C-alpha cells in the first residue's frame, strides 16, 4: 500500500471512529411514549366508536407507531382499525377510509395495539386525530384535549371538548444529527476528496514526464 492510500485509509478510520463516539451519528433509536393520557377514571356505559385528539411531543419526529386505548381493567385495548388524520372528523365510523379528508395512515389491531406501517411519521409540535371503525368499551373522561364518540357505525362522531379517553401512543425517535457532527463528517469527506485529487494530479504529472 503506498503512502497516499495509507493516509486515505487512516482518514476514513478516524471519521468512522468519531461517528461512533459523537452523539447524533450512527445512533440507535429506541421505542418511546410519544403521547399518553391515563388519568381518566370513568368507564363508558357501553361499547362505542371513539376518536381522540393527540398532540406529539414538541421538537421530535417519530415513526414505527403503535396506539392503544384502555378497558375497565386497565388492559390495552384495540379492535378493528384506527385512522390517523391531520384534521378532526365528524362523519360516521362506517365512512372512515383512505379517502377520508386528512387521511394519513391506517393502523391495524393486533394483540390490543394498533400498529401502523413503520414508515408513517408524526412530527413534533403537531396535532393529530385518531378514529376507530369498531366499537369498544373504554375508560377516560379526564381533563385534556378533546375526544369523540359515536353510538353506532352510521351515526356521526360527536366531540367532547376538554376531555380525553385514556390512550398511549408509542414510536421510535428519528435521530437528527447535531450540527457539529454534520460538520465533522463533511470535513472528513472533504479531506478524503482532497487527498484523492492530489493523488490524481501527481499521477498525471508522472505520466507527463
Coordinates of N, CA and C in Angstrom, one line a residue:
X1 N 0.9 -1.2 0.0 CA 0.0 0.0 0.0 C 0.9 1.2 0.0
X2 N 0.7 2.2 -1.0 CA 1.5 3.4 -1.0 C 1.1 4.4 0.1
X3 N 1.9 5.5 0.2 CA 1.6 6.4 1.2 C 0.3 7.1 1.1
X4 N -0.1 7.5 -0.1 CA -1.4 8.1 -0.3 C -2.6 7.2 0.1
X5 N -2.6 6.0 -0.3 CA -3.6 5.0 0.1 C -3.7 4.9 1.6
X6 N -2.5 4.8 2.2 CA -2.4 4.6 3.7 C -3.1 5.8 4.4
X7 N -2.8 7.0 3.9 CA -3.4 8.2 4.5 C -4.9 8.2 4.4
X8 N -5.4 7.8 3.2 CA -6.8 7.8 3.0 C -7.5 6.8 3.9
X9 N -6.9 5.6 4.1 CA -7.4 4.6 5.0 C -7.5 5.1 6.4
X10 N -6.4 5.8 6.9 CA -6.4 6.3 8.2 C -7.4 7.4 8.4
X11 N -7.6 8.3 7.4 CA -8.6 9.3 7.5 C -10.0 8.7 7.6
X12 N -10.3 7.7 6.7 CA -11.6 7.1 6.8 C -11.9 6.5 8.2
X13 N -10.8 5.9 8.7 CA -10.9 5.2 10.1 C -11.2 6.3 11.1
X14 N -10.5 7.4 11.1 CA -10.8 8.5 12.0 C -12.2 9.0 12.0
X15 N -12.7 9.2 10.8 CA -14.1 9.7 10.6 C -15.1 8.7 11.2
X16 N -14.9 7.4 10.9 CA -15.9 6.4 11.4 C -15.8 6.3 12.9
X17 N -14.6 6.3 13.5 CA -14.4 6.3 14.9 C -15.1 7.4 15.6
X18 N -14.9 8.6 15.0 CA -15.6 9.8 15.5 C -17.1 9.7 15.5
X19 N -17.6 9.0 14.4 CA -19.1 8.8 14.3 C -19.6 7.9 15.4
X20 N -18.8 7.0 15.9 CA -19.2 6.1 16.9 C -19.3 6.8 18.3
X21 N -18.5 7.8 18.5 CA -18.4 8.4 19.8 C -19.1 9.8 19.9
X22 N -19.5 10.4 18.8 CA -20.1 11.7 18.9 C -21.6 11.5 18.8
X23 N -22.4 12.1 19.8 CA -23.8 11.9 19.7 C -24.4 12.4 18.4
X24 N -25.4 11.7 17.9 CA -26.1 12.1 16.7 C -25.7 11.4 15.5
X25 N -24.5 10.7 15.5 CA -24.1 9.9 14.3 C -24.2 8.4 14.6
X26 N -24.7 7.7 13.7 CA -24.9 6.2 13.8 C -25.5 5.8 15.1
X27 N -26.4 6.7 15.6 CA -27.1 6.3 16.9 C -28.2 5.4 16.7
X28 N -28.6 4.6 17.7 CA -29.7 3.7 17.7 C -30.9 4.2 18.3
X29 N -32.0 4.3 17.6 CA -33.3 4.8 18.1 C -34.0 3.7 19.0
X30 N -34.7 4.2 19.9 CA -35.5 3.3 20.8 C -37.0 3.7 20.8
X31 N -37.8 2.7 21.1 CA -39.3 3.0 21.2 C -39.5 3.8 22.4
X32 N -40.4 4.8 22.4 CA -40.7 5.7 23.5 C -42.2 6.0 23.5
X33 N -42.7 6.5 24.6 CA -44.0 7.0 24.7 C -44.0 8.4 24.1
X34 N -44.8 8.6 23.1 CA -44.9 9.9 22.4 C -45.9 10.8 23.0
X35 N -47.1 10.2 23.3 CA -48.2 10.9 23.9 C -49.1 9.9 24.7
X36 N -49.5 10.3 25.9 CA -50.3 9.4 26.7 C -51.2 10.1 27.7
X37 N -52.4 9.6 27.9 CA -53.3 10.1 28.9 C -53.9 8.8 29.6
X38 N -53.7 8.7 30.9 CA -54.2 7.5 31.6 C -54.9 7.9 32.9
X39 N -55.2 9.2 33.1 CA -55.8 9.6 34.4 C -57.3 9.6 34.4
X40 N -58.0 9.3 33.3 CA -59.4 9.2 33.3 C -59.9 8.0 34.1
X41 N -60.9 8.1 34.9 CA -61.4 7.0 35.8 C -62.8 6.5 35.4
X42 N -63.5 7.2 34.5 CA -64.8 6.8 34.1 C -64.8 5.7 33.0
X43 N -65.7 4.9 33.0 CA -65.9 3.8 32.0 C -67.1 4.0 31.2
X44 N -67.0 3.9 29.9 CA -68.2 4.2 29.1 C -69.3 3.2 29.4
X45 N -70.6 3.7 29.3 CA -71.7 2.9 29.7 C -71.9 1.7 28.8
X46 N -71.3 1.7 27.6 CA -71.4 0.6 26.7 C -70.4 0.7 25.6
X47 N -70.4 -0.2 24.7 CA -69.4 -0.1 23.6 C -69.8 1.1 22.6
X48 N -68.8 1.8 22.2 CA -69.0 2.9 21.3 C -67.8 3.0 20.3
X49 N -67.9 3.8 19.3 CA -66.8 4.2 18.4 C -66.2 5.4 18.9
X50 N -64.8 5.5 18.8 CA -64.1 6.6 19.5 C -63.2 7.3 18.6
X51 N -62.9 8.6 19.0 CA -61.9 9.4 18.4 C -61.2 10.2 19.5
X52 N -60.0 10.6 19.2 CA -59.2 11.3 20.2 C -58.2 12.3 19.5
X53 N -58.0 13.4 20.1 CA -57.1 14.4 19.7 C -55.7 14.1 20.3
X54 N -54.7 14.0 19.5 CA -53.3 13.6 20.0 C -52.3 14.7 19.7
X55 N -51.6 15.2 20.6 CA -50.6 16.2 20.4 C -49.2 15.5 20.6
X56 N -48.3 15.6 19.6 CA -47.0 15.0 19.7 C -46.0 15.9 20.5
X57 N -45.1 15.2 21.2 CA -44.1 15.9 22.0 C -43.4 16.9 21.1
X58 N -43.1 18.2 21.6 CA -42.5 19.2 20.8 C -41.1 18.9 20.4
X59 N -40.7 19.2 19.2 CA -39.4 19.1 18.7 C -38.9 17.7 18.3
X60 N -39.8 16.8 18.2 CA -39.4 15.4 17.8 C -40.1 14.9 16.6
X61 N -39.5 13.9 15.9 CA -40.2 13.3 14.8 C -40.1 11.8 15.1
X62 N -41.2 11.0 14.8 CA -41.3 9.6 15.2 C -41.9 8.8 14.1
X63 N -41.5 7.5 14.0 CA -42.1 6.5 13.2 C -42.3 5.2 13.9
X64 N -42.6 4.1 13.2 CA -42.9 2.8 13.8 C -44.0 3.0 15.0
X65 N -45.1 3.6 14.6 CA -46.1 4.0 15.6 C -47.0 2.8 16.1
X66 N -47.4 2.9 17.4 CA -48.3 1.9 17.9 C -49.2 2.7 18.9
X67 N -50.5 2.4 18.8 CA -51.5 3.1 19.6 C -52.4 2.1 20.3
X68 N -52.8 2.4 21.6 CA -53.8 1.6 22.3 C -54.6 2.5 23.2
X69 N -55.8 2.0 23.4 CA -56.7 2.6 24.4 C -56.7 1.6 25.6
X70 N -57.6 1.8 26.6 CA -57.6 1.0 27.8 C -59.1 0.6 28.2
X71 N -59.2 -0.6 28.6 CA -60.6 -1.0 29.0 C -60.7 -0.8 30.6
X72 N -61.8 -1.3 31.1 CA -62.0 -1.0 32.6 C -61.0 -1.7 33.5
X73 N -60.3 -2.7 33.0 CA -59.3 -3.4 33.9 C -57.9 -2.8 33.7
X74 N -57.8 -1.8 32.8 CA -56.5 -1.2 32.6 C -55.7 -1.9 31.5
X75 N -56.3 -2.9 30.9 CA -55.6 -3.6 29.8 C -55.6 -2.8 28.5
X76 N -54.6 -3.0 27.7 CA -54.5 -2.3 26.4 C -55.7 -2.9 25.5
X77 N -56.3 -2.0 24.8 CA -57.5 -2.3 24.0 C -57.3 -1.8 22.6
X78 N -57.6 -2.6 21.6 CA -57.6 -2.2 20.2 C -58.4 -3.2 19.4
X79 N -59.4 -2.8 18.7 CA -60.3 -3.6 17.9 C -60.5 -3.0 16.5
X80 N -60.5 -3.8 15.5 CA -60.8 -3.3 14.2 C -59.6 -2.5 13.7
X81 N -59.8 -1.3 13.0 CA -58.8 -0.4 12.5 C -58.9 0.9 13.2
X82 N -57.8 1.7 13.2 CA -57.8 3.1 13.6 C -57.3 3.9 12.5
X83 N -57.8 5.1 12.3 CA -57.4 6.0 11.2 C -56.7 7.2 11.8
X84 N -55.5 7.5 11.3 CA -54.8 8.6 11.7 C -55.0 9.8 10.7
X85 N -55.5 10.9 11.2 CA -55.9 12.0 10.4 C -55.1 13.3 10.8
X86 N -55.1 14.2 9.9 CA -54.5 15.5 10.1 C -55.5 16.6 10.5
X87 N -56.8 16.2 10.6 CA -57.8 17.1 10.9 C -59.0 16.4 11.6
X88 N -59.8 17.1 12.3 CA -61.0 16.5 13.0 C -62.0 15.9 12.0
X89 N -62.7 14.9 12.4 CA -63.6 14.2 11.5 C -64.9 14.1 12.3
X90 N -66.0 14.5 11.6 CA -67.3 14.4 12.3 C -68.3 13.6 11.4
X91 N -67.8 12.7 10.6 CA -68.6 11.8 9.8 C -68.9 10.6 10.6
X92 N -69.3 9.5 9.9 CA -69.7 8.3 10.6 C -68.5 7.3 10.6
X93 N -68.4 6.4 11.6 CA -67.4 5.4 11.6 C -67.4 4.5 10.3
X94 N -68.6 4.2 9.8 CA -68.7 3.4 8.6 C -68.0 4.0 7.4
X95 N -67.9 5.3 7.4 CA -67.3 6.1 6.2 C -65.8 6.3 6.4
X96 N -65.2 5.9 7.4 CA -63.8 6.0 7.6 C -63.1 5.2 6.5
X97 N -62.1 5.8 5.8 CA -61.4 5.1 4.8 C -60.1 5.9 4.4
X98 N -59.4 5.4 3.4 CA -58.2 6.2 3.0 C -58.6 7.4 2.2
X99 N -59.9 7.6 1.9 CA -60.4 8.8 1.2 C -61.0 9.8 2.2
X100 N -60.9 9.5 3.5 CA -61.4 10.5 4.5 C -60.5 11.7 4.4
X101 N -61.1 12.9 4.4 CA -60.3 14.1 4.4 C -59.2 14.1 5.6
X102 N -58.0 14.5 5.2 CA -56.9 14.5 6.2 C -56.3 13.1 6.5
X103 N -56.7 12.1 5.7 CA -56.1 10.7 6.0 C -54.6 10.7 5.9
X104 N -54.0 10.1 6.9 CA -52.5 9.9 6.9 C -52.2 8.4 6.8
X105 N -52.8 7.6 7.7 CA -52.5 6.2 7.7 C -53.6 5.4 8.4
X106 N -53.5 4.1 8.2 CA -54.5 3.2 8.9 C -53.7 2.2 9.8
X107 N -54.1 2.1 11.1 CA -53.4 1.2 12.0 C -54.3 -0.1 12.1
X108 N -53.7 -1.2 12.2 CA -54.5 -2.5 12.3 C -54.3 -3.1 13.7
X109 N -55.4 -3.5 14.3 CA -55.4 -4.0 15.7 C -54.7 -5.4 15.7
X110 N -53.7 -5.6 16.6 CA -53.1 -6.9 16.8 C -52.7 -6.9 18.3
X111 N -53.3 -7.9 19.0 CA -53.0 -8.1 20.4 C -53.2 -6.9 21.3
X112 N -54.2 -6.1 21.1 CA -54.5 -5.0 22.0 C -53.9 -3.7 21.5
X113 N -53.2 -3.7 20.4 CA -52.5 -2.5 19.9 C -52.8 -2.3 18.4
X114 N -52.9 -1.0 18.0 CA -53.0 -0.7 16.6 C -51.6 -0.4 16.1
X115 N -51.1 -1.1 15.1 CA -49.8 -0.9 14.6 C -49.9 -0.3 13.2
X116 N -49.1 0.8 13.0 CA -49.1 1.5 11.7 C -47.9 1.0 10.9
X117 N -48.0 1.2 9.6 CA -46.8 0.9 8.7 C -45.6 1.7 9.3
X118 N -44.4 1.0 9.3 CA -43.2 1.6 10.0 C -42.8 2.9 9.4
X119 N -43.1 3.2 8.2 CA -42.6 4.4 7.5 C -43.5 5.6 7.9
X120 N -44.7 5.4 8.5 CA -45.5 6.5 8.8 C -44.9 7.4 9.9
X121 N -44.8 8.7 9.7 CA -44.1 9.6 10.6 C -45.0 10.7 11.1
X122 N -44.9 10.9 12.4 CA -45.6 12.1 13.0 C -44.5 13.1 13.5
X123 N -44.9 14.4 13.5 CA -43.9 15.4 13.7 C -44.2 16.1 15.1
X124 N -43.1 16.5 15.7 CA -43.2 17.2 17.0 C -44.0 18.5 16.9
X125 N -44.7 18.8 18.0 CA -45.5 20.1 18.0 C -46.7 20.1 17.1
X126 N -47.1 18.9 16.7 CA -48.2 18.8 15.7 C -49.4 18.1 16.3
X127 N -50.6 18.5 15.9 CA -51.8 17.9 16.5 C -52.4 16.9 15.4
X128 N -52.8 15.7 15.9 CA -53.3 14.7 15.0 C -54.7 14.2 15.7
X129 N -55.4 13.5 14.8 CA -56.7 12.9 15.3 C -56.7 11.4 14.9
X130 N -57.2 10.6 15.8 CA -57.4 9.1 15.5 C -58.8 8.7 15.8
X131 N -59.4 7.8 14.9 CA -60.8 7.4 15.0 C -60.8 5.9 14.7
X132 N -61.7 5.2 15.5 CA -61.8 3.8 15.4 C -63.0 3.4 14.5
X133 N -62.9 2.3 13.8 CA -64.1 1.8 13.0 C -64.8 0.6 13.6
X134 N -64.4 0.3 14.9 CA -65.0 -0.8 15.6 C -65.4 -0.2 17.0
X135 N -66.5 -0.8 17.6 CA -66.9 -0.3 18.9 C -66.2 -1.0 20.1
X136 N -65.9 -0.3 21.1 CA -65.3 -0.8 22.3 C -65.8 -0.1 23.5
X137 N -65.7 -0.7 24.7 CA -66.0 -0.1 26.0 C -64.7 0.3 26.6
X138 N -64.5 1.7 26.8 CA -63.2 2.2 27.2 C -63.3 3.0 28.4
X139 N -62.1 3.4 29.0 CA -62.1 4.3 30.1 C -61.5 5.7 29.7
X140 N -61.8 6.7 30.5 CA -61.3 8.0 30.2 C -62.1 9.1 30.9
X141 N -62.3 10.2 30.1 CA -63.1 11.4 30.6 C -62.3 12.3 31.5
X142 N -61.0 12.1 31.5 CA -60.1 13.0 32.3 C -60.0 14.3 31.5
X143 N -59.6 15.4 32.3 CA -59.4 16.7 31.7 C -58.3 16.6 30.6
X144 N -58.5 17.3 29.5 CA -57.4 17.2 28.4 C -57.8 18.0 27.2
X145 N -57.6 17.3 26.0 CA -57.9 18.0 24.7 C -59.3 17.8 24.3
X146 N -59.6 16.8 23.5 CA -61.0 16.6 23.1 C -61.1 15.2 22.5
X147 N -62.1 14.4 23.0 CA -62.4 13.1 22.4 C -63.7 13.2 21.6
X148 N -63.9 12.1 20.9 CA -65.1 12.0 20.1 C -65.7 10.6 20.3
X149 N -67.1 10.5 20.1 CA -67.7 9.2 20.2 C -68.9 9.1 19.2
X150 N -69.2 7.9 18.9 CA -70.4 7.6 18.1 C -71.1 6.3 18.7
X151 N -72.4 6.3 18.8 CA -73.0 5.1 19.4 C -73.3 4.1 18.3
X152 N -73.2 4.4 17.0 CA -73.4 3.4 16.0 C -72.5 3.6 14.8
X153 N -72.3 2.7 14.0 CA -71.5 2.8 12.8 C -72.0 3.8 11.8
X154 N -73.3 4.1 11.9 CA -73.9 5.0 10.9 C -74.3 6.4 11.5
X155 N -73.8 6.6 12.8 CA -74.1 7.9 13.4 C -72.8 8.7 13.4
X156 N -72.9 10.0 13.2 CA -71.8 10.9 13.2 C -71.1 11.0 14.6
X157 N -69.8 11.2 14.5 CA -69.0 11.4 15.7 C -69.4 12.7 16.4
X158 N -69.4 12.7 17.7 CA -69.7 14.0 18.4 C -68.5 14.3 19.3
X159 N -68.1 15.5 19.3 CA -66.9 15.9 20.1 C -67.2 16.3 21.5
X160 N -66.3 15.9 22.4 CA -66.5 16.3 23.8 C -65.2 17.1 24.2
X161 N -65.3 18.5 24.1 CA -64.1 19.3 24.3 C -63.7 19.3 25.8
X162 N -62.4 19.4 26.0 CA -61.9 19.5 27.3 C -61.6 18.2 28.0
X163 N -61.9 17.1 27.4 CA -61.7 15.7 28.0 C -61.1 14.8 27.0
X164 N -60.4 13.7 27.6 CA -59.8 12.7 26.8 C -60.2 11.3 27.2
X165 N -60.2 10.4 26.3 CA -60.2 9.0 26.6 C -58.8 8.5 26.9
X166 N -58.6 7.5 27.7 CA -57.3 7.1 28.0 C -56.6 6.4 26.8
X167 N -55.4 6.7 26.6 CA -54.7 6.1 25.4 C -53.2 6.3 25.6
X168 N -52.4 5.5 24.8 CA -51.0 5.7 24.8 C -50.5 5.5 23.3
X169 N -49.7 6.4 22.9 CA -49.1 6.3 21.5 C -47.6 6.2 21.7
X170 N -47.0 5.2 21.2 CA -45.6 5.0 21.2 C -45.0 5.0 19.8
X171 N -43.6 5.1 19.7 CA -43.0 5.2 18.5 C -41.5 5.1 18.6
X172 N -40.8 5.2 17.5 CA -39.3 5.3 17.5 C -38.9 6.6 17.1
X173 N -38.0 7.2 17.9 CA -37.5 8.6 17.6 C -36.6 8.5 16.4
X174 N -36.8 9.4 15.5 CA -35.9 9.5 14.3 C -34.8 10.4 14.6
X175 N -33.5 9.9 14.7 CA -32.4 10.7 15.1 C -32.1 11.8 14.2
X176 N -31.7 13.0 14.8 CA -31.3 14.1 14.0 C -29.9 14.5 14.4
X177 N -28.9 14.4 13.5 CA -27.5 14.7 13.8 C -27.4 16.1 14.3
X178 N -26.5 16.3 15.3 CA -26.2 17.6 15.8 C -25.4 18.4 14.7
X179 N -25.5 19.7 14.6 CA -24.7 20.5 13.6 C -23.2 20.2 13.6
X180 N -22.7 20.0 14.8 CA -21.2 19.8 14.9 C -20.8 18.5 14.3
X181 N -21.7 17.4 14.5 CA -21.4 16.1 13.9 C -21.5 16.1 12.4
X182 N -22.4 16.9 11.9 CA -22.5 17.0 10.4 C -21.3 17.7 9.9
X183 N -20.8 18.7 10.5 CA -19.6 19.4 10.1 C -18.4 18.5 10.1
X184 N -18.3 17.6 11.2 CA -17.2 16.7 11.3 C -17.2 15.7 10.1
X185 N -18.4 15.2 9.8 CA -18.5 14.2 8.7 C -18.1 14.9 7.3
X186 N -18.6 16.1 7.1 CA -18.3 16.8 5.9 C -16.8 17.1 5.8
X187 N -16.2 17.5 6.9 CA -14.8 17.8 6.9 C -14.0 16.5 6.5
X188 N -14.4 15.4 7.1 CA -13.7 14.1 6.8 C -13.8 13.7 5.3
X189 N -15.0 13.9 4.8 CA -15.3 13.5 3.4 C -14.5 14.5 2.5
X190 N -14.5 15.8 2.9 CA -13.7 16.8 2.1 C -12.2 16.5 2.0
X191 N -11.7 16.0 3.2 CA -10.3 15.7 3.3 C -9.9 14.5 2.4
X192 N -10.8 13.5 2.4 CA -10.6 12.3 1.6 C -10.6 12.7 0.1
X193 N -11.5 13.6 -0.3 CA -11.6 14.1 -1.7 C -10.4 14.8 -2.1
X194 N -9.8 15.7 -1.2 CA -8.6 16.5 -1.5 C -7.4 15.5 -1.7
X195 N -7.3 14.5 -0.9 CA -6.2 13.6 -1.0 C -6.3 12.8 -2.3
X196 N -7.5 12.4 -2.7 CA -7.6 11.7 -4.0 C -7.3 12.6 -5.1
X197 N -7.7 13.9 -5.0 CA -7.4 14.8 -6.1 C -5.9 15.0 -6.3
X198 N -5.2 15.1 -5.1 CA -3.7 15.3 -5.2 C -3.1 14.1 -5.8
X199 N -3.6 12.9 -5.4 CA -3.0 11.7 -6.0 C -3.2 11.6 -7.5
X200 N -4.4 12.0 -8.0 CA -4.6 12.0 -9.4 C -3.6 13.0 -10.1
X201 N -3.5 14.2 -9.5 CA -2.6 15.2 -10.1 C -1.2 14.7 -10.1
X202 N -0.7 14.1 -9.1 CA 0.6 13.6 -9.0 C 0.8 12.5 -10.1
X203 N -0.2 11.6 -10.3 CA -0.1 10.6 -11.3 C 0.0 11.2 -12.7
X204 N -0.8 12.3 -12.9 CA -0.8 12.9 -14.2 C 0.5 13.6 -14.5
X205 N 1.2 14.2 -13.5 CA 2.5 14.8 -13.7 C 3.5 13.7 -14.0
X206 N 3.4 12.6 -13.3 CA 4.4 11.5 -13.5 C 4.3 10.9 -15.0
X207 N 3.0 10.8 -15.5 CA 2.8 10.3 -16.8 C 3.3 11.3 -17.9
X208 N 3.2 12.6 -17.5 CA 3.6 13.6 -18.5 C 5.1 13.7 -18.6
X209 N 5.8 13.3 -17.6 CA 7.3 13.3 -17.7 C 7.8 12.0 -18.1

